[in-house]
Short mmCIF file of N, CA and C in Angstrom, two decimals:
data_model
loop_
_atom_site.label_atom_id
_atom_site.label_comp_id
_atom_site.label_asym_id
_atom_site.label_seq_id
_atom_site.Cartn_x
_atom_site.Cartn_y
_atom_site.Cartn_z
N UNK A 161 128.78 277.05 97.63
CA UNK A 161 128.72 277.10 96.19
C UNK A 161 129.55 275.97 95.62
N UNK A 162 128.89 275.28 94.23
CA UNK A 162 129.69 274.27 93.69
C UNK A 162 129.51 274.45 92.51
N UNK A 163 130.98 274.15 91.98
CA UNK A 163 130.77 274.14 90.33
C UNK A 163 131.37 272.63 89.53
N UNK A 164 130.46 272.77 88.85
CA UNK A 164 130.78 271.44 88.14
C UNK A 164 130.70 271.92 86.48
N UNK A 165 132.07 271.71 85.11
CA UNK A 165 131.91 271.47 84.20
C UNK A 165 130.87 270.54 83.39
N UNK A 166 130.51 270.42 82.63
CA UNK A 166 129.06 270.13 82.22
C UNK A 166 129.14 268.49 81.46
N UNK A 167 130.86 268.42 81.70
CA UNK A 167 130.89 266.75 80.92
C UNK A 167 131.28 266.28 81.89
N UNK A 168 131.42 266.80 83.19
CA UNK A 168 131.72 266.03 84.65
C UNK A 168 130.90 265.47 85.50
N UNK A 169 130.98 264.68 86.36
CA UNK A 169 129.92 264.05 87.08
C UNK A 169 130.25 264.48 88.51
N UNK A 170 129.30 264.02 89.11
CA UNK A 170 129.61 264.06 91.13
C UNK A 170 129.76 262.59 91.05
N UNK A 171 130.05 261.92 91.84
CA UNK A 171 129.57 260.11 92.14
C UNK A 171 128.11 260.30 93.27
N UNK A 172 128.07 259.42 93.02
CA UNK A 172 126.59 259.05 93.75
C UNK A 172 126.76 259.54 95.13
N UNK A 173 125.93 260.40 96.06
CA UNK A 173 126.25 260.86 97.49
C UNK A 173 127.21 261.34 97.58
N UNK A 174 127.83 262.16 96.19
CA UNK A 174 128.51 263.38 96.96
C UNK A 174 127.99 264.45 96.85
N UNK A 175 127.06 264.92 97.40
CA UNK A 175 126.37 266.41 97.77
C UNK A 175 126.12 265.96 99.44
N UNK A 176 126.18 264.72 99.62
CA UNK A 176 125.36 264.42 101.00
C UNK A 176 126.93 264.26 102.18
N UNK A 177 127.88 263.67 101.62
CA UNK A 177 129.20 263.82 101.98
C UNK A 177 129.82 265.19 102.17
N UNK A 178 129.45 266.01 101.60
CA UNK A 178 130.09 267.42 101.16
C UNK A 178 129.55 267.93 102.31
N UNK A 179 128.09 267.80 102.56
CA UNK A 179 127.42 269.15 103.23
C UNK A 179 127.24 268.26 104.26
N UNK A 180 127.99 267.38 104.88
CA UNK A 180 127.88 266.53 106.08
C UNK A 180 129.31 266.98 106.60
N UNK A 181 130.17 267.28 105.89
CA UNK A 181 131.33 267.49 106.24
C UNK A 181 131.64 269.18 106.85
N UNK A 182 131.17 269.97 105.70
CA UNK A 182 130.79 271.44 106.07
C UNK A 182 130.00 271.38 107.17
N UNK A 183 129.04 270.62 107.59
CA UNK A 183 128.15 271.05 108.91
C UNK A 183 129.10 270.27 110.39
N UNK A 184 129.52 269.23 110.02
CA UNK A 184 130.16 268.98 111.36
C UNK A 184 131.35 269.72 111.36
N UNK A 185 131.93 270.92 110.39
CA UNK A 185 133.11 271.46 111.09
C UNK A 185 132.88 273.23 111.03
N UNK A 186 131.70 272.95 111.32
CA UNK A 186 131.11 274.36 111.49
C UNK A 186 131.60 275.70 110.48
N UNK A 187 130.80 274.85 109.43
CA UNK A 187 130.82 275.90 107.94
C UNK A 187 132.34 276.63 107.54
N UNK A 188 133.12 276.02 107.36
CA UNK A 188 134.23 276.49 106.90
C UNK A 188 134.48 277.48 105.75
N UNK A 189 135.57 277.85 105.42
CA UNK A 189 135.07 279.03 103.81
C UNK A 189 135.31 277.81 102.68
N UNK A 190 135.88 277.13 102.79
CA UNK A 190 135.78 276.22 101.81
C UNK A 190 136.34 274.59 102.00
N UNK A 191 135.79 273.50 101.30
CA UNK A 191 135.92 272.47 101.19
C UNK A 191 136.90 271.32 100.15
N UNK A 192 137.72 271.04 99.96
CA UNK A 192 138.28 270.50 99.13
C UNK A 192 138.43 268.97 99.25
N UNK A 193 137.78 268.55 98.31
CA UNK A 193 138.01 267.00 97.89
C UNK A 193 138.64 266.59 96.59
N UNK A 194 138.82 265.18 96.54
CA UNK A 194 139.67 264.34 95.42
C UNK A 194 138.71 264.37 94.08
N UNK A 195 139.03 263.85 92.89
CA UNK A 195 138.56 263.83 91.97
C UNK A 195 139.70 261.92 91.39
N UNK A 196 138.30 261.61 90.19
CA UNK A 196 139.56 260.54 89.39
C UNK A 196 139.29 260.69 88.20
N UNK A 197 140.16 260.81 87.45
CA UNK A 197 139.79 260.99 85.93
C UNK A 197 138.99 259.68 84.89
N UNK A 198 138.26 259.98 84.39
CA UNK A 198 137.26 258.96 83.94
C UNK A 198 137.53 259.20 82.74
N UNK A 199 137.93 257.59 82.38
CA UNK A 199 138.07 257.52 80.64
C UNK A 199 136.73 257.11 80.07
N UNK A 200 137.26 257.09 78.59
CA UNK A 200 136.58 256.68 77.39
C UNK A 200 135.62 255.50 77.68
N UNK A 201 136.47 254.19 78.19
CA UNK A 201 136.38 253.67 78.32
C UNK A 201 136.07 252.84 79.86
N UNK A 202 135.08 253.81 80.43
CA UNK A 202 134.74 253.61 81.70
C UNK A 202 135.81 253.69 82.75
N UNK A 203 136.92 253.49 82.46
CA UNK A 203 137.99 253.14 83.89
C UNK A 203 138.25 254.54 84.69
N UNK A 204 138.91 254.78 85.85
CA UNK A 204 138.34 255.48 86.65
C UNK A 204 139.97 255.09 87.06
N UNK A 205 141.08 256.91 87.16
CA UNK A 205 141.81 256.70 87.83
C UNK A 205 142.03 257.64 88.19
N UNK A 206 142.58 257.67 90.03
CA UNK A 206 142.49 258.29 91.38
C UNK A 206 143.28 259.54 90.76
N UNK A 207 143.34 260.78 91.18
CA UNK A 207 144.49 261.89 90.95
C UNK A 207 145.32 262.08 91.54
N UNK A 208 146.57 261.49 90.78
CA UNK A 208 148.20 260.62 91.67
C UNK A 208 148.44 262.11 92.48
N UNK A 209 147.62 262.89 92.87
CA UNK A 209 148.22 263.97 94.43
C UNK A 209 147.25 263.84 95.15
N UNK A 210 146.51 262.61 95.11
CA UNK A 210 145.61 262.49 96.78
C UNK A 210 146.30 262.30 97.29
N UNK A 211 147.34 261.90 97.97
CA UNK A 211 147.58 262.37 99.71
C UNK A 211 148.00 263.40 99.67
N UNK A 212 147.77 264.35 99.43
CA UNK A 212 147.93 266.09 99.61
C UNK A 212 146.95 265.93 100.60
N UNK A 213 145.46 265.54 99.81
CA UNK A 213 144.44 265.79 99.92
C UNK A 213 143.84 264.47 101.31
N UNK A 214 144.70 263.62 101.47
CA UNK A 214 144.53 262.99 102.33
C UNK A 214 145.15 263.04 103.75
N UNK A 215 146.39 263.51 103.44
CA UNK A 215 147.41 264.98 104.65
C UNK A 215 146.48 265.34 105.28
N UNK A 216 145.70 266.48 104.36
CA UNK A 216 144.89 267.73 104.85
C UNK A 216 144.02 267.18 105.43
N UNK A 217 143.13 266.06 105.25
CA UNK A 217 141.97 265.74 105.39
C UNK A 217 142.08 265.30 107.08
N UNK A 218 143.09 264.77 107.38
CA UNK A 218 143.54 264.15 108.36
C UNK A 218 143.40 265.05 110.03
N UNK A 219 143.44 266.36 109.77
CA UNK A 219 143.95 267.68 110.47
C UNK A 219 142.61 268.13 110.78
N UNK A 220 141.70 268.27 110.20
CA UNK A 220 140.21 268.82 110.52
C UNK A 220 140.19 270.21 109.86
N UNK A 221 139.89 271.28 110.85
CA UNK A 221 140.03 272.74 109.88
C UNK A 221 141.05 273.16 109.92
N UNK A 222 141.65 273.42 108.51
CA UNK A 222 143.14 274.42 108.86
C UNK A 222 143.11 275.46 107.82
N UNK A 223 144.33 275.76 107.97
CA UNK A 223 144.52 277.52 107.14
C UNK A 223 145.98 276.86 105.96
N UNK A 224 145.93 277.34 105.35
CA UNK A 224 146.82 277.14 104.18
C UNK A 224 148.71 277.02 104.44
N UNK A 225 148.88 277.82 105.16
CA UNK A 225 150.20 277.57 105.63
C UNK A 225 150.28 276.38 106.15
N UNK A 226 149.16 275.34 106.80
CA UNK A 226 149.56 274.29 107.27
C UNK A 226 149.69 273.33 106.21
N UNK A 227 149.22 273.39 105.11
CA UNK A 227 148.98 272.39 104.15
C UNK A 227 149.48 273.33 102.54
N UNK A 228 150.40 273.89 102.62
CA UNK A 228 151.06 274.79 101.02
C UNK A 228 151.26 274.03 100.12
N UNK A 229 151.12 272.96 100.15
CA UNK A 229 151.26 271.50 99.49
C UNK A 229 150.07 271.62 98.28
N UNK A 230 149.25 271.99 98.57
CA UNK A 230 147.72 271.97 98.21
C UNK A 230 147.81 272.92 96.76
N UNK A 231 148.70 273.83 96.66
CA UNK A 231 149.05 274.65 95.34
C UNK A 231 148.93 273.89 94.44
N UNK A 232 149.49 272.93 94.95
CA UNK A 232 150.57 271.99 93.39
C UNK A 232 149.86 270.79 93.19
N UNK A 233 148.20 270.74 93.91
CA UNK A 233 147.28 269.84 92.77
C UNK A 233 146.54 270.20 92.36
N UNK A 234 145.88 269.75 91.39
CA UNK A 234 145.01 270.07 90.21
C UNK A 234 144.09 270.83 90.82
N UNK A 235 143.77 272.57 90.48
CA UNK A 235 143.51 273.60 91.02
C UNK A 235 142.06 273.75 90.54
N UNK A 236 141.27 272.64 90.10
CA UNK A 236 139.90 273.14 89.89
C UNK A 236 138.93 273.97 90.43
N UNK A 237 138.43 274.53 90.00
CA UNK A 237 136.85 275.25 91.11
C UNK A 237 135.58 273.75 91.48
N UNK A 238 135.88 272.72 90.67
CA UNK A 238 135.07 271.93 90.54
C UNK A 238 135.42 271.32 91.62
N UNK A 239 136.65 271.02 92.39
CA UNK A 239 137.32 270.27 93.35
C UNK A 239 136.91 271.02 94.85
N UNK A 240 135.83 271.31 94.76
CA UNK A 240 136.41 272.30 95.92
C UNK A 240 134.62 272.93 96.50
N UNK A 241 134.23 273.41 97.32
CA UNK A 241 133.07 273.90 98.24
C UNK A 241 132.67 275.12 98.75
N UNK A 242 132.70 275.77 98.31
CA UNK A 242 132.84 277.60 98.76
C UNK A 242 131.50 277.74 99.69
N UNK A 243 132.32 278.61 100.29
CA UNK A 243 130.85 279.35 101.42
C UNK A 243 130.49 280.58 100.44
N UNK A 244 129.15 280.50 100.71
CA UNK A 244 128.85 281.89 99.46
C UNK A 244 129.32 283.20 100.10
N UNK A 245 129.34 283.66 101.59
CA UNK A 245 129.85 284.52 101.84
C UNK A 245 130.93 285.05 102.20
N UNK A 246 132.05 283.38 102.03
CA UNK A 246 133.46 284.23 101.99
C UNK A 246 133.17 284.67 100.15
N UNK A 247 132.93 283.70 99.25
CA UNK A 247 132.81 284.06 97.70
C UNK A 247 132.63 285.89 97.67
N UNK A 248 131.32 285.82 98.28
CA UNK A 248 130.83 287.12 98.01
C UNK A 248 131.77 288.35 99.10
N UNK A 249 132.49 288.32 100.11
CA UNK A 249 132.80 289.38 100.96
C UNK A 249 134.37 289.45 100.33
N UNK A 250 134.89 288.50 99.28
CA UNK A 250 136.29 288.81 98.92
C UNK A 250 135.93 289.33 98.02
N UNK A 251 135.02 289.61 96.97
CA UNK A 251 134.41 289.68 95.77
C UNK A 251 135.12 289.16 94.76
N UNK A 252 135.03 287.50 95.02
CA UNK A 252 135.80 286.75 94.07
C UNK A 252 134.57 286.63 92.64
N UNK A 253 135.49 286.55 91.76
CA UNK A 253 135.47 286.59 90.22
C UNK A 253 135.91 285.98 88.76
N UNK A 254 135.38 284.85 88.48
CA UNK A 254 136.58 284.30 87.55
C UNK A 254 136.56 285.62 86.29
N UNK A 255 138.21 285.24 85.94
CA UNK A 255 138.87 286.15 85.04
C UNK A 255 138.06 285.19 83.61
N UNK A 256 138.32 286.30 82.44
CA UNK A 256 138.14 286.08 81.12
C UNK A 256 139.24 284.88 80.69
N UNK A 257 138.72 284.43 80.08
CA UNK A 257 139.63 283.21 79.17
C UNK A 257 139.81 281.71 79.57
N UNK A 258 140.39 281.13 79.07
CA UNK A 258 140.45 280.10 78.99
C UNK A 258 141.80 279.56 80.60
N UNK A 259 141.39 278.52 81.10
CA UNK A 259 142.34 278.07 82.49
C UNK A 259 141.72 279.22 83.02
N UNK A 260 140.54 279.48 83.47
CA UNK A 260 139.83 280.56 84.72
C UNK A 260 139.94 280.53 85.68
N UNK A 261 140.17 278.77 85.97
CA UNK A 261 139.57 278.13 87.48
C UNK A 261 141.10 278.72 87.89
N UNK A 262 142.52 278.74 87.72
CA UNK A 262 143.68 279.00 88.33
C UNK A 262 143.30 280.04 88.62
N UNK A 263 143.43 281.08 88.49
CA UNK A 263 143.37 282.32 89.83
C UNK A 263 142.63 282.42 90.65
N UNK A 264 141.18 281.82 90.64
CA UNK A 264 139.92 281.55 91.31
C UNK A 264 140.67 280.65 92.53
N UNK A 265 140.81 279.35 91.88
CA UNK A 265 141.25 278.41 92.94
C UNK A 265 142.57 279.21 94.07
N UNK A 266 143.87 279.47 93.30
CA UNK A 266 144.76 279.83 93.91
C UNK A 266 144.13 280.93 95.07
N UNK A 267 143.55 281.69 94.78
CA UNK A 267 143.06 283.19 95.70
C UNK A 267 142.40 282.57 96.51
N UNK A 268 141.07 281.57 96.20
CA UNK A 268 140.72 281.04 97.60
C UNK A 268 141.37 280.34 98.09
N UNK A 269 142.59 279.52 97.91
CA UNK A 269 143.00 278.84 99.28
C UNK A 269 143.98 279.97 99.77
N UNK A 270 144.30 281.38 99.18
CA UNK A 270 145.65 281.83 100.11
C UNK A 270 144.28 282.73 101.00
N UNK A 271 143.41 282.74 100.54
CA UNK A 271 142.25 283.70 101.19
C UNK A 271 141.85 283.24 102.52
N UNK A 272 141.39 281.91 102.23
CA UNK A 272 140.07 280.89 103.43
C UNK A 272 141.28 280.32 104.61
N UNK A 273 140.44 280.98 105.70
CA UNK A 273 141.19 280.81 106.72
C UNK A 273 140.58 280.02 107.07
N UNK A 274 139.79 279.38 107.29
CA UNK A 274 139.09 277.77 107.94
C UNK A 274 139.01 277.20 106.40
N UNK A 275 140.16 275.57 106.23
CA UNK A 275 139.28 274.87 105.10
C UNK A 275 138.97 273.43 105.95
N UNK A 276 138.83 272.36 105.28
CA UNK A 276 138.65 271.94 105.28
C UNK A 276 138.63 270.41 103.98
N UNK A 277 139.64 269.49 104.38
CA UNK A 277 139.66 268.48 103.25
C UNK A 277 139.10 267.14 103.43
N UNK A 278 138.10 266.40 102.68
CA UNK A 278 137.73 264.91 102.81
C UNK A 278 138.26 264.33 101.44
N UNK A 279 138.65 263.38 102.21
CA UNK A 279 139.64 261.90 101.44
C UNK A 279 138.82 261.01 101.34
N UNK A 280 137.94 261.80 100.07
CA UNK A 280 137.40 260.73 98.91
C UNK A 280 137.20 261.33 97.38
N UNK A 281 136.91 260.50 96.79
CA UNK A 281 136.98 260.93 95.24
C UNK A 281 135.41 261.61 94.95
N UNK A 282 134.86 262.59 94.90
CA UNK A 282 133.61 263.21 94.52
C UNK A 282 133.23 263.67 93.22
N UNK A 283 134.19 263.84 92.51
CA UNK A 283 134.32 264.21 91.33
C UNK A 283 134.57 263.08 90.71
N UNK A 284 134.08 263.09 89.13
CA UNK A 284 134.43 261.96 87.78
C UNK A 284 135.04 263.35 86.89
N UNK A 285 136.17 263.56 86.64
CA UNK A 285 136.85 264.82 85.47
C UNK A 285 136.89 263.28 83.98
N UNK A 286 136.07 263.82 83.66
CA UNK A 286 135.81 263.19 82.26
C UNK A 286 137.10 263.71 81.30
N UNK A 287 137.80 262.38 80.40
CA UNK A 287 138.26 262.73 79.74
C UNK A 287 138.33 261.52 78.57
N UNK A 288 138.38 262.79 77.79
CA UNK A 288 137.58 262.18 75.97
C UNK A 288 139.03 262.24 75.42
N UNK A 289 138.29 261.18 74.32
CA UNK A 289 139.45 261.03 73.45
C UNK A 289 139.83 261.50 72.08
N UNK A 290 139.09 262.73 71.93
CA UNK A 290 138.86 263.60 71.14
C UNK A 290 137.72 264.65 71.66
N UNK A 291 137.65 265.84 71.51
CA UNK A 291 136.80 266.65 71.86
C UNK A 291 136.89 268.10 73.10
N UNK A 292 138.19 267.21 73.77
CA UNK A 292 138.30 268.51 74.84
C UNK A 292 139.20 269.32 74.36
N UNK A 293 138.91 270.26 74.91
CA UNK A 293 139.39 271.90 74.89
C UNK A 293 141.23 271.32 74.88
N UNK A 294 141.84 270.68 76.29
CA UNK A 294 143.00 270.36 76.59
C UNK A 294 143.66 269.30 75.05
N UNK A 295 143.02 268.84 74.77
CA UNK A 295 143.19 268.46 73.21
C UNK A 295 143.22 269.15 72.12
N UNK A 296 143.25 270.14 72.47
CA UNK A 296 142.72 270.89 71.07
C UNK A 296 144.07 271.70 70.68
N UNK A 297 144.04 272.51 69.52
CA UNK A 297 145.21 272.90 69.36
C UNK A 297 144.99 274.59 68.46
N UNK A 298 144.93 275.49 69.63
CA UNK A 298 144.42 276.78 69.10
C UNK A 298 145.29 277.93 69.92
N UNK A 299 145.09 278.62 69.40
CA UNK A 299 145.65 280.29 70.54
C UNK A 299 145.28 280.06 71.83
N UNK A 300 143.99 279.97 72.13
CA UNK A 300 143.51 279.73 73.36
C UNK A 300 143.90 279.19 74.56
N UNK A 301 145.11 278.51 74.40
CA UNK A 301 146.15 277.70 75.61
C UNK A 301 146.67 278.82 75.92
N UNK A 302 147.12 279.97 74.96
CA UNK A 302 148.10 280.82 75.69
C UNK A 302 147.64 282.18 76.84
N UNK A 303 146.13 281.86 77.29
CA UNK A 303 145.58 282.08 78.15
C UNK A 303 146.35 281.67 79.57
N UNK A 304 146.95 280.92 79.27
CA UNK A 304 147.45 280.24 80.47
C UNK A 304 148.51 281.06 81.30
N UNK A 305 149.09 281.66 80.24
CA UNK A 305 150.36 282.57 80.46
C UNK A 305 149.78 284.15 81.30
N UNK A 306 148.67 284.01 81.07
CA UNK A 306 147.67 285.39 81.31
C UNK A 306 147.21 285.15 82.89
N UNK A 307 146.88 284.11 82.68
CA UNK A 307 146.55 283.34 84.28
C UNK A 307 147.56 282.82 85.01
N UNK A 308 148.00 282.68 84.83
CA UNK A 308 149.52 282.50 86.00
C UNK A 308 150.37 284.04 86.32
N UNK A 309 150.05 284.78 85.44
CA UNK A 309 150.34 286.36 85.61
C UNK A 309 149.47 286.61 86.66
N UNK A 310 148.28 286.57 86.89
CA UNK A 310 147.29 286.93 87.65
C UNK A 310 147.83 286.23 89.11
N UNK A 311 147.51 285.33 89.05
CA UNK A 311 148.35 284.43 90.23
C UNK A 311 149.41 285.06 90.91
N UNK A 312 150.55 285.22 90.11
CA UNK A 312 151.58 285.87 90.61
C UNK A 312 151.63 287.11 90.94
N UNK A 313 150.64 288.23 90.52
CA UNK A 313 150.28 289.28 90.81
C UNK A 313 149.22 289.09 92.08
N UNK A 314 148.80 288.56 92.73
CA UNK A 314 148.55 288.20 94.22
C UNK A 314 149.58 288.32 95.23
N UNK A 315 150.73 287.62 94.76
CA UNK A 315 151.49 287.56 95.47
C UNK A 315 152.24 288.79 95.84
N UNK A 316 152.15 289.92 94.64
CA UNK A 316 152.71 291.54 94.66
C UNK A 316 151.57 292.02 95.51
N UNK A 317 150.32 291.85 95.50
CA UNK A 317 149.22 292.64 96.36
C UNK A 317 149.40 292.12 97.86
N UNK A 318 150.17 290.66 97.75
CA UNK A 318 150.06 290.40 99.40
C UNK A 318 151.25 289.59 99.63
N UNK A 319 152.17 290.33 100.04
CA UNK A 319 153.26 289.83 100.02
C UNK A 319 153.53 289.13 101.78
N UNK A 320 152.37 288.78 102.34
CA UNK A 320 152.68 287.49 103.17
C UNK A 320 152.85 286.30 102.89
N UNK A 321 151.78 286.30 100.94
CA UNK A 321 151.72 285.33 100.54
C UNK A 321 153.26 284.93 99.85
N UNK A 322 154.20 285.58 99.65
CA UNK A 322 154.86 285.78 99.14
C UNK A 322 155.82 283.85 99.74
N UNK A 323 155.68 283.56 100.65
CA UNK A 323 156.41 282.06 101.29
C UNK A 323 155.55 281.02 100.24
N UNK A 324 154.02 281.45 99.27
CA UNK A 324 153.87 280.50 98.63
C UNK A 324 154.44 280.18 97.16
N UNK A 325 154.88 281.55 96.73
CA UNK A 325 155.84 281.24 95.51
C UNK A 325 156.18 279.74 94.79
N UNK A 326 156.77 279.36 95.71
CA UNK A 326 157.83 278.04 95.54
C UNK A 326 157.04 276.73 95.51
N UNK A 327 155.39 277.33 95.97
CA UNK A 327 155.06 276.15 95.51
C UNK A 327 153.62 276.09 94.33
N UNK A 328 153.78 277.48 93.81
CA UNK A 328 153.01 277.79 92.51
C UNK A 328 154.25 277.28 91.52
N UNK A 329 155.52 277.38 91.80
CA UNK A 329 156.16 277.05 90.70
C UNK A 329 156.02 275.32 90.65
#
């Protein structure tokens, strides 16, 4: 499963990269790649925590304790490759409101015991210079506070996860 926001792009051959990568490491629960933020003005810059993502990539399949690093970059659902049947056998769910993708993202990586990372940019995260949500200035940010509650309430349901704390903060 892939999700993409609707003002975002893939780059050219990344669906063919993605599912080349998932098949030579024998279907993992999920996939995580880089993204670069794309301006106004065409320019195109990398997301200053690829080598998290270039660490991981390095290792082949691993499980999250090897790479806890991975919390503390940009936690999209868009960044990332789900197997539909880990999705469906955890009965993952995005929550109501606004910043959704944080508990989504966080739960699958403390979840997916096989991932898997490629060190390249697949994603364009479009950003306007007027018009986005993250620009905007409403109640609706304080969703955020709602979703990081959720997050941290993982960590009360599974307190093995409890060593990742330190790096949600």
């Amino acid at each position: 499963l892939l999700f993409l926001d609707s003002d975002d792009a893939y780059v050219p051959g990344a669906l063919r990269v993605i599912r080349t990568r998932l098949e030579d490491t024998a279907e993992p629960d999920m996939a995580l790649f880089d993204y670069a933020r794309w301006y106004w003005n065409g320019n195109q810059e990398r997301n200053y925590l690829s080598s998290h993502v270039t660490a991981a990539a390095l290792n082949g399949v691993f499980a999250l304790p090897k790479h806890a690093d991975l919390l503390s970059v940009f936690n999209a659902a868009w960044s990332k490759a789900y197997r539909r049947d880990f999705v469906e056998g955890h009965e993952m769910a995005f929550p109501t409101g606004v910043y959704e993708d944080l508990p989504w993202t966080m739960r699958c990586l403390m979840l997916a015991e096989r991932m898997v990372a490629i060190d390249a940019v697949l994603v364009l995260y479009r950003q306007r210079v007027a018009g986005s949500i993250l620009r905007s200035r409403n109640r609706s940010h304080f969703d955020v506070f709602d979703q990081w509650d959720r997050v941290f309430a993982l960590l009360v349901e599974h307190p093995e996860w409890e060593p990742y704390r330190r790096h949600l903060f």
